[in-house]
Short mmCIF file of C-alpha atoms and ligand atoms in Angstrom, two decimals:
data_model
loop_
_atom_site.label_atom_id
_atom_site.label_comp_id
_atom_site.label_asym_id
_atom_site.label_seq_id
_atom_site.Cartn_x
_atom_site.Cartn_y
_atom_site.Cartn_z
CA MET A 1 12.25 -37.36 -22.52
CA THR A 2 9.11 -35.77 -20.57
CA ARG A 3 8.42 -32.69 -22.11
CA VAL A 4 5.99 -29.90 -21.18
CA SER A 5 4.77 -26.68 -22.45
CA VAL A 6 4.67 -23.51 -19.56
CA ASN A 7 3.05 -20.47 -19.68
CA LYS A 8 3.01 -19.21 -16.20
CA PHE A 9 4.37 -20.60 -12.82
CA GLU A 10 1.01 -21.75 -11.81
CA ASP A 11 1.06 -24.64 -14.54
CA TRP A 12 5.25 -25.03 -13.44
CA ARG A 13 4.02 -25.70 -10.16
CA THR A 14 1.28 -28.57 -11.39
CA GLU A 15 3.53 -30.01 -13.46
CA ALA A 16 6.27 -30.09 -11.63
CA ARG A 17 4.86 -31.66 -8.67
CA ALA A 18 3.15 -34.59 -11.00
CA LEU A 19 7.07 -34.66 -12.43
CA LEU A 20 8.66 -34.82 -9.25
CA ASP A 21 5.69 -37.37 -7.96
CA ALA A 22 6.30 -39.69 -10.62
CA GLY A 23 10.41 -39.70 -9.79
CA THR A 24 11.14 -38.41 -13.44
CA ALA A 25 14.63 -36.47 -12.39
CA PRO A 26 15.81 -33.38 -14.19
CA HIS A 27 17.69 -34.75 -17.12
CA GLU A 28 14.66 -36.68 -17.96
CA ALA A 29 12.10 -33.77 -18.39
CA ASP A 30 11.89 -30.25 -20.67
CA PHE A 31 10.49 -27.69 -20.14
CA VAL A 32 9.47 -24.99 -22.08
CA ASP A 33 8.02 -21.60 -22.72
CA ALA A 34 5.04 -21.13 -23.66
CA ARG A 35 5.75 -17.49 -23.94
CA SER A 36 8.57 -17.99 -26.11
CA GLY A 37 7.58 -18.09 -29.01
CA GLN A 38 9.29 -22.00 -29.15
CA ALA A 39 6.42 -24.26 -27.28
CA ALA A 40 7.17 -27.63 -29.46
CA LEU A 41 4.60 -29.25 -31.33
CA ASP A 42 5.43 -32.80 -29.66
CA LEU A 43 3.96 -32.17 -26.44
CA VAL A 44 2.82 -35.40 -24.53
CA PRO A 45 -0.92 -34.95 -24.47
CA ASP A 46 -2.61 -33.91 -21.79
CA PRO A 47 -2.70 -36.90 -19.39
CA GLY A 48 -6.08 -35.86 -17.89
CA PRO A 49 -6.71 -35.30 -14.46
CA ARG A 50 -3.34 -36.26 -11.71
CA PRO A 51 -3.66 -37.32 -8.54
CA ALA A 52 -3.14 -35.31 -5.47
CA ALA A 53 0.91 -34.36 -5.19
CA VAL A 54 2.59 -36.67 -2.68
CA THR A 55 5.73 -34.59 -2.32
CA ARG A 56 6.08 -31.83 0.02
CA VAL A 57 7.34 -28.23 -1.90
CA PRO A 58 9.38 -25.81 0.50
CA ARG A 59 6.52 -22.84 1.08
CA LYS A 60 9.89 -20.34 1.24
CA PHE A 61 11.13 -22.24 -2.00
CA LEU A 62 7.92 -21.52 -3.86
CA ASP A 63 7.88 -18.26 -2.73
CA LEU A 64 11.24 -17.28 -4.38
CA ALA A 65 10.38 -19.28 -7.52
CA GLY A 66 7.26 -17.32 -8.38
CA MET A 67 9.54 -14.24 -8.22
CA VAL A 68 12.17 -16.18 -10.39
CA SER A 69 9.79 -17.52 -12.71
CA CYS A 70 8.89 -13.59 -14.26
CA PHE A 71 12.59 -13.95 -15.45
CA ARG A 72 13.16 -13.54 -19.07
CA ASP A 73 15.19 -16.22 -20.24
CA PRO A 74 13.60 -19.73 -21.52
CA ASN A 75 15.68 -22.06 -19.11
CA ARG A 76 14.27 -20.86 -16.00
CA TRP A 77 11.27 -23.40 -16.00
CA ASN A 78 13.71 -26.05 -16.17
CA LEU A 79 16.41 -24.42 -13.37
CA LEU A 80 13.90 -23.99 -11.73
CA TYR A 81 12.76 -27.52 -11.37
CA ARG A 82 16.10 -28.70 -11.25
CA ILE A 83 17.08 -26.60 -7.81
CA LEU A 84 13.28 -28.39 -7.38
CA TRP A 85 14.45 -31.84 -7.17
CA ARG A 86 17.57 -31.52 -5.74
CA ILE A 87 15.90 -29.10 -2.03
CA THR A 88 13.58 -32.78 -2.26
CA HIS A 89 16.44 -35.16 -2.31
CA GLY A 90 18.64 -34.66 0.30
CA GLU A 91 19.86 -31.24 -0.69
CA GLN A 92 17.08 -29.05 1.71
CA HIS A 93 19.14 -26.71 2.76
CA LEU A 94 20.43 -26.21 -0.95
CA LEU A 95 19.53 -22.02 -1.25
CA ALA A 96 21.33 -21.50 1.62
CA ASP A 97 24.90 -22.83 -0.65
CA HIS A 98 25.90 -19.62 -2.74
CA ILE A 99 28.57 -21.36 -4.67
CA ASP A 100 26.09 -23.36 -6.10
CA ASP A 101 26.08 -22.81 -9.47
CA ASP A 102 22.22 -23.12 -10.13
CA VAL A 103 21.73 -21.54 -7.00
CA GLU A 104 24.02 -18.73 -8.03
CA LYS A 105 22.24 -18.06 -11.05
CA PHE A 106 18.36 -18.22 -9.13
CA ARG A 107 19.75 -15.80 -6.55
CA THR A 108 21.09 -13.42 -9.48
CA MET A 109 17.38 -14.26 -11.42
CA GLU A 110 15.52 -13.55 -7.97
CA LYS A 111 17.54 -9.68 -7.59
CA ALA A 112 16.93 -8.56 -11.14
CA VAL A 113 13.36 -9.65 -11.23
CA ARG A 114 12.63 -7.37 -7.38
CA ARG A 115 14.56 -4.53 -9.01
CA ASP A 116 12.71 -4.77 -12.65
CA ILE A 117 9.46 -4.56 -9.78
CA HIS A 118 10.75 -1.38 -8.44
CA LYS A 119 11.82 0.05 -11.59
CA MET A 120 7.96 0.16 -12.83
CA ARG A 121 6.46 1.14 -9.15
CA ALA A 122 8.80 3.89 -9.60
CA PHE A 123 8.36 5.00 -13.08
CA VAL A 124 5.39 3.66 -14.33
CA ARG A 125 3.31 6.93 -15.43
CA PHE A 126 -0.87 7.43 -16.11
CA ARG A 127 -1.46 9.72 -18.65
CA GLU A 128 -5.35 11.09 -18.19
CA VAL A 129 -7.55 9.62 -21.11
CA ASN A 130 -11.11 11.09 -21.76
CA THR A 131 -12.91 7.29 -22.79
CA GLY A 132 -16.27 9.18 -23.17
CA ALA A 133 -17.38 7.49 -21.29
CA GLY A 134 -15.57 8.43 -18.58
CA LEU A 135 -11.93 9.31 -17.09
CA GLU A 136 -9.21 6.72 -17.44
CA TYR A 137 -5.57 6.10 -16.87
CA VAL A 138 -3.30 4.37 -19.16
CA ALA A 139 -0.04 4.18 -18.86
CA TRP A 140 2.74 2.12 -21.48
CA HIS A 141 6.61 0.46 -19.70
CA ARG A 142 8.30 -1.81 -20.86
CA PRO A 143 9.55 -4.00 -18.51
CA ASP A 144 13.09 -6.36 -18.68
CA HIS A 145 11.31 -9.12 -17.36
CA LEU A 146 8.01 -10.39 -17.21
CA ILE A 147 6.60 -9.26 -14.45
CA VAL A 148 3.24 -7.19 -14.93
CA GLU A 149 1.16 -10.12 -13.37
CA ALA A 150 3.04 -10.08 -10.41
CA ASN A 151 2.57 -6.56 -9.91
CA ALA A 152 -0.48 -5.59 -10.66
CA PRO A 153 -1.90 -5.89 -7.43
CA PHE A 154 0.51 -3.21 -6.47
CA PHE A 155 -1.14 -0.81 -8.49
CA VAL A 156 -4.50 -2.37 -7.82
CA ARG A 157 -4.08 -1.02 -4.01
CA ARG A 158 -1.86 2.32 -4.92
CA PHE A 159 -4.52 2.93 -7.66
CA GLY A 160 -7.74 1.39 -6.45
CA SER A 161 -10.14 4.36 -7.06
CA MET A 162 -9.45 5.03 -10.65
CA ARG A 163 -9.66 2.75 -13.50
CA TRP A 164 -6.37 2.11 -15.40
CA ALA A 165 -4.67 0.17 -18.03
CA ILE A 166 -0.48 -0.39 -18.06
CA LEU A 167 0.57 -1.85 -21.74
CA THR A 168 3.59 -3.60 -21.67
CA PRO A 169 4.71 -5.06 -24.67
CA ASP A 170 4.49 -8.79 -23.46
CA GLU A 171 1.14 -8.63 -21.69
CA SER A 172 -1.59 -5.76 -20.29
CA ALA A 173 -2.84 -5.33 -16.85
CA TYR A 174 -6.22 -4.11 -16.67
CA TRP A 175 -8.52 -2.61 -13.19
CA ASP A 176 -12.26 -1.80 -13.96
CA LEU A 177 -12.69 -0.47 -10.09
CA LYS A 178 -13.73 -4.39 -9.40
CA GLU A 179 -11.46 -6.51 -11.14
CA LEU A 180 -8.51 -7.35 -12.39
CA ARG A 181 -7.64 -8.50 -16.15
CA PHE A 182 -5.10 -9.56 -18.16
CA GLY A 183 -4.98 -9.04 -22.08
CA PRO A 184 -2.62 -9.19 -24.44
CA GLY A 185 1.14 -6.96 -25.15
CA MET A 186 0.34 -3.54 -26.70
CA PRO A 187 2.81 -1.92 -28.38
CA ARG A 188 4.21 1.85 -28.02
CA SER A 189 2.17 3.82 -30.16
CA ALA A 190 -1.14 2.00 -28.42
CA ALA A 191 -0.40 4.14 -25.74
CA PRO A 192 -1.45 7.78 -25.82
CA GLY A 193 0.86 10.06 -26.97
CA ASP A 194 1.84 13.63 -26.62
CA ASP A 195 -1.51 16.14 -26.59
CA GLU A 196 -2.75 18.92 -24.21
CA LEU A 197 -3.60 16.30 -21.22
CA GLU A 198 -0.11 16.36 -20.84
CA ASP A 199 0.78 19.39 -19.40
CA LEU A 200 -2.25 18.71 -16.50
CA TRP A 201 -0.10 15.35 -16.19
CA ARG A 202 2.91 16.95 -16.07
CA THR A 203 1.41 19.56 -13.33
CA TYR A 204 0.48 16.67 -11.25
CA TYR A 205 3.88 15.28 -11.60
CA GLY A 206 5.47 18.18 -10.30
CA SER A 207 2.87 18.13 -7.57
CA ILE A 208 4.43 14.61 -6.32
CA PHE A 209 7.55 15.21 -7.77
CA ASN A 210 10.10 13.38 -5.45
CA PRO A 211 13.17 16.29 -4.98
CA ALA A 212 15.36 13.03 -4.40
CA ARG A 213 15.37 11.97 -8.00
CA ALA A 214 15.43 15.15 -9.62
CA ASN A 215 19.21 14.13 -8.91
CA LEU A 216 20.45 13.53 -13.28
CA ARG A 217 23.51 11.57 -12.11
CA ALA A 218 21.82 9.20 -9.81
CA MET A 219 18.31 9.18 -12.29
CA ARG A 220 20.57 8.30 -15.20
CA ALA A 221 22.36 5.48 -13.31
CA GLU A 222 19.45 4.21 -11.76
CA MET A 223 17.32 3.84 -15.46
CA PRO A 224 17.97 2.49 -18.39
CA VAL A 225 17.79 5.07 -21.11
CA ARG A 226 14.97 3.76 -23.31
CA HIS A 227 12.88 4.84 -19.99
CA TRP A 228 13.62 7.86 -20.82
CA ALA A 229 11.24 7.97 -23.10
CA THR A 230 8.10 7.44 -21.31
CA LEU A 231 9.13 10.01 -18.69
CA PRO A 232 7.73 13.38 -20.17
CA GLU A 233 8.94 14.70 -16.33
CA THR A 234 12.53 14.96 -18.11
CA GLN A 235 11.09 17.89 -19.96
CA ILE A 236 10.22 19.84 -16.47
CA ILE A 237 12.74 18.51 -14.76
CA ASN A 238 14.38 22.10 -15.01
CA ASP A 239 11.71 23.54 -13.89
CA LEU A 240 11.72 21.23 -10.90
CA LEU A 241 15.30 21.27 -9.95
CA ARG A 242 15.23 24.99 -9.97
CA ASN A 243 12.30 24.48 -7.07
CA ALA A 244 14.02 21.60 -5.54
CA GLY A 245 15.79 23.49 -2.34
CA SER A 246 12.58 24.65 -0.89
CA ARG A 247 11.11 21.74 -2.25
CA THR A 248 13.62 18.98 -0.84
CA ILE A 249 13.33 21.11 3.15
CA SER A 250 9.18 20.42 3.35
CA MET A 251 10.45 16.95 2.08
CA VAL A 252 12.75 16.61 4.23
CA LYS A 253 10.75 17.69 7.06
CA GLU A 254 8.32 14.63 6.42
CA GLN A 255 11.00 11.70 6.82
CA PRO A 256 11.46 8.72 7.55
CA GLY A 257 8.32 8.24 5.69
CA SER A 258 5.37 10.15 4.32
CA ALA A 259 1.59 9.28 3.41
CA ARG A 260 1.21 12.12 1.10
CA LEU A 261 2.49 10.37 -1.63
CA TRP A 262 -0.92 8.46 -1.31
CA ILE A 263 -3.25 10.32 -1.27
CA PRO A 264 -5.53 11.48 -4.44
CA GLU A 265 -4.99 13.46 -6.71
CA ARG A 266 -8.73 14.75 -6.01
CA PRO A 267 -9.23 13.75 -2.44
CA THR A 268 -12.67 13.39 -1.83
CA LEU A 269 -13.48 10.90 1.91
CA PRO A 270 -14.92 7.78 -0.49
CA ALA A 271 -11.84 8.10 -3.24
CA MET A 272 -8.99 8.59 0.41
CA LYS A 273 -10.96 6.07 1.74
CA ASP A 274 -10.09 3.87 -1.09
CA ALA A 275 -6.61 5.06 -1.57
CA VAL A 276 -5.83 4.26 2.11
CA GLN A 277 -5.51 0.62 1.85
CA GLY A 278 -2.24 1.10 -0.42
CA CYS A 279 -0.86 3.42 1.51
CA GLU A 280 2.34 2.40 2.21
CA GLY A 281 3.52 5.34 4.13
CA CYS A 282 5.36 3.31 7.58
CA ASP A 283 5.51 0.44 8.67
CA LEU A 284 2.83 -0.30 9.44
CA TYR A 285 0.42 -1.29 7.03
CA LYS A 286 2.63 -4.53 7.26
CA ILE A 287 0.70 -6.52 9.94
CA ALA A 288 -2.32 -4.34 10.26
CA THR A 289 -5.75 -6.73 8.29
CA GLN A 290 -6.80 -3.45 6.40
CA ALA A 291 -6.74 0.59 6.88
CA VAL A 292 -9.26 2.61 9.22
CA PHE A 293 -10.00 5.17 7.64
CA GLY A 294 -12.61 8.08 9.22
CA GLU A 295 -16.43 7.56 8.89
CA GLY A 296 -19.10 10.65 9.32
CA PRO A 297 -21.00 13.32 7.65
CA ARG A 298 -19.17 15.36 4.62
CA GLY A 299 -20.69 18.35 6.61
CA ALA A 300 -20.31 17.15 10.03
CA ALA A 301 -19.64 20.54 12.65
CA VAL A 302 -17.40 18.11 15.13
CA VAL A 303 -14.07 15.81 14.36
CA MET A 304 -13.39 13.13 17.04
CA VAL A 305 -9.50 12.19 16.35
CA GLY A 306 -8.59 8.80 18.34
CA GLU A 307 -5.30 7.69 18.74
CA GLN A 308 -5.69 4.42 15.88
CA PRO A 309 -7.78 1.45 14.96
CA GLY A 310 -7.70 -1.14 18.15
CA ASP A 311 -8.03 -5.29 17.44
CA GLN A 312 -11.77 -4.96 16.66
CA GLU A 313 -11.72 -1.54 14.36
CA ASP A 314 -8.76 -4.32 12.40
CA GLN A 315 -11.12 -6.32 11.77
CA ASP A 316 -14.10 -4.71 11.18
CA GLY A 317 -12.65 -1.40 8.90
CA ARG A 318 -14.88 0.65 10.80
CA PRO A 319 -13.54 2.94 13.77
CA PHE A 320 -14.33 3.18 17.37
CA VAL A 321 -16.47 0.00 17.10
CA GLY A 322 -14.56 -1.51 20.07
CA PRO A 323 -14.96 -1.41 23.70
CA ALA A 324 -13.38 2.08 23.26
CA GLY A 325 -16.23 2.88 21.03
CA LYS A 326 -19.26 1.73 22.96
CA LEU A 327 -17.63 4.80 26.17
CA LEU A 328 -17.69 7.00 23.66
CA ASP A 329 -21.25 6.79 21.84
CA ARG A 330 -22.60 6.50 25.92
CA ALA A 331 -20.56 10.13 26.38
CA LEU A 332 -21.70 11.86 23.22
CA LYS A 333 -25.29 10.71 24.27
CA ASP A 334 -25.09 11.93 27.98
CA ALA A 335 -23.40 15.19 26.47
CA GLY A 336 -26.25 15.78 23.80
CA ILE A 337 -24.18 14.84 20.82
CA ASP A 338 -25.68 12.01 17.95
CA ARG A 339 -22.83 10.08 16.98
CA ASP A 340 -24.24 10.11 13.23
CA GLU A 341 -23.97 14.06 13.42
CA VAL A 342 -19.73 13.37 13.86
CA TYR A 343 -17.32 12.17 12.00
CA VAL A 344 -14.81 9.48 13.73
CA THR A 345 -11.43 9.19 13.07
CA ASN A 346 -8.36 8.47 14.11
CA ALA A 347 -4.64 9.71 14.13
CA VAL A 348 -3.48 6.44 12.70
CA LYS A 349 -5.38 4.58 9.96
CA HIS A 350 -3.60 1.08 11.13
CA PHE A 351 -3.70 -0.68 14.05
CA SER A 352 -0.07 -0.75 16.12
CA PHE A 353 0.32 -3.69 18.15
CA GLU A 354 2.14 -6.53 20.21
CA GLU A 355 1.82 -10.22 19.11
CA ARG A 356 1.72 -11.98 22.66
CA GLY A 357 0.50 -15.53 22.18
CA LYS A 358 -2.81 -15.81 20.29
CA ARG A 359 -3.23 -11.87 21.59
CA ARG A 360 -3.34 -8.97 19.83
CA ILE A 361 -1.89 -5.88 22.60
CA HIS A 362 -2.47 -3.32 21.26
CA LYS A 363 0.96 -0.82 20.89
CA LYS A 364 1.31 2.98 20.95
CA PRO A 365 1.98 4.28 18.19
CA THR A 366 5.01 6.25 17.40
CA GLY A 367 6.52 10.10 16.78
CA PRO A 368 7.23 8.53 13.37
CA GLN A 369 4.43 7.12 12.26
CA ILE A 370 1.89 10.08 13.86
CA SER A 371 3.63 12.06 11.36
CA ALA A 372 3.95 9.84 8.00
CA CYS A 373 -0.21 9.23 8.68
CA ARG A 374 -1.40 13.15 9.41
CA PRO A 375 -1.84 14.12 5.59
CA TRP A 376 -4.31 11.61 5.60
CA LEU A 377 -5.93 13.28 8.85
CA GLU A 378 -5.17 16.43 7.48
CA ALA A 379 -6.89 16.13 4.37
CA GLU A 380 -10.29 14.55 5.76
CA LEU A 381 -10.20 17.21 7.82
CA GLY A 382 -9.78 19.90 4.91
CA LEU A 383 -12.68 18.78 3.51
CA ILE A 384 -14.26 18.36 6.67
CA LYS A 385 -13.90 22.27 7.81
CA PRO A 386 -15.76 21.24 11.11
CA GLU A 387 -16.69 24.10 13.64
CA VAL A 388 -14.33 21.75 16.72
CA VAL A 389 -12.23 19.50 16.36
CA VAL A 390 -11.98 17.05 19.29
CA CYS A 391 -8.60 15.02 20.18
CA LEU A 392 -9.40 12.11 22.12
CA GLY A 393 -6.05 11.39 24.25
CA ALA A 394 -2.50 12.11 23.71
CA THR A 395 -1.58 11.00 20.44
CA ALA A 396 -4.54 12.76 18.48
CA ALA A 397 -3.29 15.69 20.39
CA LEU A 398 0.42 15.60 19.54
CA SER A 399 -0.56 14.81 15.54
CA LEU A 400 -2.40 17.95 16.02
CA ALA A 401 -1.80 20.17 18.75
CA GLY A 402 1.46 19.28 17.79
CA ARG A 403 3.28 19.33 20.77
CA ASP A 404 3.85 16.84 23.81
CA VAL A 405 0.47 17.94 26.09
CA ARG A 406 -0.61 16.64 29.59
CA ILE A 407 -3.85 15.55 28.66
CA GLN A 408 -5.37 16.80 32.46
CA LYS A 409 -3.90 19.56 32.32
CA ASP A 410 -4.57 20.62 28.87
CA ARG A 411 -8.07 19.26 28.47
CA GLY A 412 -11.06 20.40 28.11
CA ARG A 413 -10.41 24.05 26.77
CA PHE A 414 -10.84 25.67 23.86
CA MET A 415 -7.79 26.30 21.64
CA ASP A 416 -7.19 27.53 18.85
CA THR A 417 -6.04 25.62 15.34
CA ARG A 418 -6.00 26.05 11.83
CA TRP A 419 -8.43 22.58 11.10
CA ALA A 420 -11.38 24.30 12.94
CA LYS A 421 -12.62 27.43 14.73
CA ARG A 422 -12.01 25.23 18.23
CA LEU A 423 -9.33 22.63 18.89
CA LEU A 424 -10.62 20.41 22.20
CA ILE A 425 -8.25 17.75 24.11
CA THR A 426 -9.31 15.29 26.15
CA THR A 427 -9.49 12.11 27.57
CA HIS A 428 -9.28 8.82 25.78
CA PRO A 429 -12.66 6.55 26.09
CA SER A 430 -9.37 3.60 26.62
CA ALA A 431 -7.96 5.27 29.42
CA LEU A 432 -11.03 5.35 31.09
CA LEU A 433 -11.65 1.66 30.72
CA ARG A 434 -7.97 1.05 32.08
CA MET A 435 -9.28 3.26 35.36
CA PRO A 436 -8.29 1.47 38.93
CA ASP A 437 -11.44 1.65 40.21
CA ARG A 438 -15.05 2.75 40.17
CA SER A 439 -14.86 6.48 41.24
CA LEU A 440 -11.60 7.43 39.45
CA PHE A 441 -13.71 5.75 36.20
CA ASP A 442 -16.39 7.81 37.37
CA GLU A 443 -14.91 11.35 38.12
CA GLN A 444 -12.82 10.84 34.56
CA TYR A 445 -16.32 9.74 32.85
CA ALA A 446 -17.78 13.21 34.21
CA GLN A 447 -14.71 15.26 32.51
CA LEU A 448 -15.21 13.17 29.75
CA VAL A 449 -18.98 14.43 29.36
CA ASN A 450 -18.34 17.71 30.43
CA ASP A 451 -15.88 18.53 27.52
CA LEU A 452 -18.19 16.91 25.17
CA ALA A 453 -21.08 18.73 26.59
CA MET A 454 -19.21 21.57 26.27
CA VAL A 455 -18.46 21.46 22.37
CA ALA A 456 -22.19 20.34 22.02
CA GLU A 457 -23.01 23.89 23.23
CA PHE A 458 -20.53 25.63 21.13
CA VAL A 459 -22.16 24.04 17.94
CA GLN A 460 -25.70 24.88 19.10
CA ARG A 461 -24.52 28.18 19.21
CA LYS A 462 -23.07 28.66 16.37
CA SER A 463 -25.80 26.75 14.63
CA ALA A 464 -29.31 29.04 16.06
N1 URA B 1 -8.93 3.62 19.96
C1 URA B 1 -9.14 4.48 19.00
O1 URA B 1 -8.31 5.83 19.06
N2 URA B 1 -9.19 4.62 17.52
C2 URA B 1 -10.05 2.79 17.71
O2 URA B 1 -11.21 3.25 16.50
C3 URA B 1 -10.65 2.70 18.47
C4 URA B 1 -10.25 2.64 19.89
FE1 SF4 B 2 0.28 4.93 5.59
FE2 SF4 B 2 -0.89 6.12 8.00
FE3 SF4 B 2 -1.06 3.07 7.70
FE4 SF4 B 2 1.13 4.40 7.97
S1 SF4 B 2 -0.51 3.90 9.27
S2 SF4 B 2 0.92 3.04 6.20
S3 SF4 B 2 0.71 6.38 7.41
S4 SF4 B 2 -2.53 4.63 6.27
#
């Protein structure tokens, strides 16, 4: 019998590959869970560096196995090895066999871990703690499974712009704005308790409270009772329920998705630029390389709003740097506007595309995606308070003027808006790049420059 002590999934992976290559059958191997405190002392000595693995392990299995490895049961390592052995010894499609005992256990564990991960995302509550070295946020949570490491990157994406610690009885995670670190588990008493900061925190929670969860019965069913102790929102739930009517209405209007939950509590342009990387307000974050936030001075008199990042913007992480951006630069210059003094952004912050072969073809964002992303744009405009907001093309116009505009009909005249003294709709530079011939291009380009010159004149008159 070969005994192997395993602490983490990576350990198991290395050891399992070595055993597999050595032809060690599952009944000849015993994985001992180092974390459960049962690690035996008569372990085989570390044999030193191992030869590169020769057996191919399917990627799909490894992904699922990573999930299952978080399940709180010292026997999971042996189960994983047994399944791996079977998959690589003639049962490639084992995981599709839903009546197999091993597979059933594996699936049950996987599901439990996924639920627990989801629960942690929904129920972790940070408390503000002033440590003297600045604000920190601390949360205490008791997950059912060993999910802290697997789940921590989510919290980095979601709360990347604040310094935080998530303490759990098994393990703790720390984010210092640069690096994610893990440390030992902490008892409940290590986390901050009731104090005056609680009020602040409650107000925050009230403000992002999701009335869908104000259904007490559903909450109890969804949440093991022991979580209730860590949720001060249960103390204010009656207040919230009283207001839930109007909140529900405004939330429903924002369905199916909204970026609202990802907007930082104290929105500044840099904080939002960080936070937008964690946004999951609609599906677009799943395929894009990164979110592309607006760029330009906080005090800009003019905000230009495009549609969404293009292929190049998606890769560079900056708005209007591709072909449309070059054309915009030229038009701004011809209109007498310095691009460096303009704040440039988009109605939708993630690139929407379709893959055709190797190429990524721009895909128009849908109405729900545009409304899901609007909170970012509104927050940008709310901070900058420009003199003029320029909508480049129909998507920006739809987002800010709120209706279906016909560019050719509605372009080139000032309109009222709550975001600036004036709103102006004009052609998107990408549309010019698609003009079928030179004379049409010239005509449209002249109109674009003309529209931008109106903006320049308005701003100059205001500042004169
Ligand atoms: N088109 C847009 O609308 N925005 C960009 O950032 C680039 C191209
Ligand atoms: Fe969030 Fe907007 Fe990206 Fe959708 S497109 S995930 S709403 S930032």
